[in-house]
XYZ file of C-alpha atoms in Angstrom:
101
model
C 56.709 -42.025 -160.543
C 54.379 -44.978 -160.869
C 51.325 -42.755 -160.358
C 52.427 -40.458 -163.179
C 53.024 -43.441 -165.471
C 49.520 -44.748 -164.738
C 48.051 -41.295 -165.372
C 49.942 -41.110 -168.675
C 48.394 -44.387 -169.817
C 44.917 -43.149 -168.860
C 45.425 -39.859 -170.724
C 46.519 -41.763 -173.833
C 43.306 -43.773 -173.545
C 41.335 -40.516 -173.676
C 40.792 -39.601 -170.042
C 41.137 -35.951 -169.045
C 44.458 -35.085 -167.418
C 42.856 -33.782 -164.248
C 40.750 -36.947 -163.813
C 43.752 -39.203 -164.404
C 45.869 -37.315 -161.872
C 43.002 -37.151 -159.384
C 42.588 -40.934 -159.465
C 46.246 -41.385 -158.590
C 45.642 -39.722 -155.217
C 49.118 -38.170 -155.114
C 48.288 -34.673 -156.298
C 46.816 -31.944 -154.083
C 43.268 -30.779 -154.843
C 44.493 -27.281 -155.774
C 46.756 -28.699 -158.490
C 43.906 -30.844 -159.842
C 41.639 -27.785 -159.839
C 44.190 -25.662 -161.711
C 44.721 -28.400 -164.307
C 40.959 -28.818 -164.782
C 40.620 -25.065 -165.178
C 43.441 -25.008 -167.710
C 41.937 -27.850 -169.716
C 38.559 -26.134 -169.746
C 39.882 -22.738 -170.776
C 42.501 -23.966 -173.238
C 45.307 -22.468 -171.160
C 46.739 -25.652 -169.718
C 50.347 -24.474 -170.032
C 49.671 -21.356 -167.957
C 47.750 -23.313 -165.341
C 50.506 -25.913 -165.080
C 52.961 -23.082 -164.524
C 50.717 -21.645 -161.809
C 50.428 -25.072 -160.207
C 54.210 -25.437 -160.235
C 54.672 -22.002 -158.654
C 52.046 -22.781 -156.023
C 53.704 -26.103 -155.178
C 57.100 -24.425 -154.978
C 55.753 -21.827 -152.541
C 54.124 -24.517 -150.429
C 57.322 -26.556 -150.333
C 59.357 -23.474 -149.418
C 56.893 -22.701 -146.634
C 57.233 -26.232 -145.248
C 61.025 -26.012 -145.348
C 60.924 -22.684 -143.510
C 58.686 -24.179 -140.816
C 60.957 -27.212 -140.433
C 64.035 -25.008 -140.069
C 62.145 -22.915 -137.534
C 61.495 -26.043 -135.478
C 65.008 -27.344 -135.940
C 66.781 -24.225 -134.646
C 65.586 -24.480 -131.014
C 66.331 -28.203 -131.002
C 69.852 -27.532 -132.246
C 70.358 -24.906 -129.540
C 69.315 -27.445 -126.885
C 71.707 -30.060 -128.267
C 74.571 -27.565 -128.328
C 73.738 -26.494 -124.770
C 73.874 -30.130 -123.682
C 77.251 -30.586 -125.350
C 78.659 -27.464 -123.682
C 77.300 -28.626 -120.311
C 78.962 -32.023 -120.756
C 82.302 -30.397 -121.594
C 82.105 -28.020 -118.618
C 81.252 -30.907 -116.266
C 84.084 -33.009 -117.668
C 86.521 -30.203 -116.867
C 85.080 -29.008 -113.541
C 84.318 -32.306 -111.767
C 87.957 -33.429 -111.541
C 88.968 -29.965 -110.319
C 86.277 -30.018 -107.624
C 87.320 -33.503 -106.461
C 91.018 -32.560 -106.091
C 90.764 -31.466 -102.416
C 89.591 -34.985 -101.520
C 92.779 -36.458 -102.927
C 95.012 -34.040 -100.991
C 93.799 -35.242 -97.556
């Protein structure tokens, strides 16, 4: 939020939008490139829309990868829980013959 506020001040002072956002260091190079292209061609609104779509795709891709990594981990945790439950039930049953003697 602070980076965008600083960029807003710089744009009001006359700096190009792409330069102001680039100096913040928070925006990916592809977004900066699309904004610069939009400013140069006079189609900033279309380029901002493209940048938003590109960022949305990238975020969706990251989420998909994270879920892909999380699934095997969740299976291992569930397997551990099932193992603990089975051991909790079976160990007392297996130790019963010792108590009978």
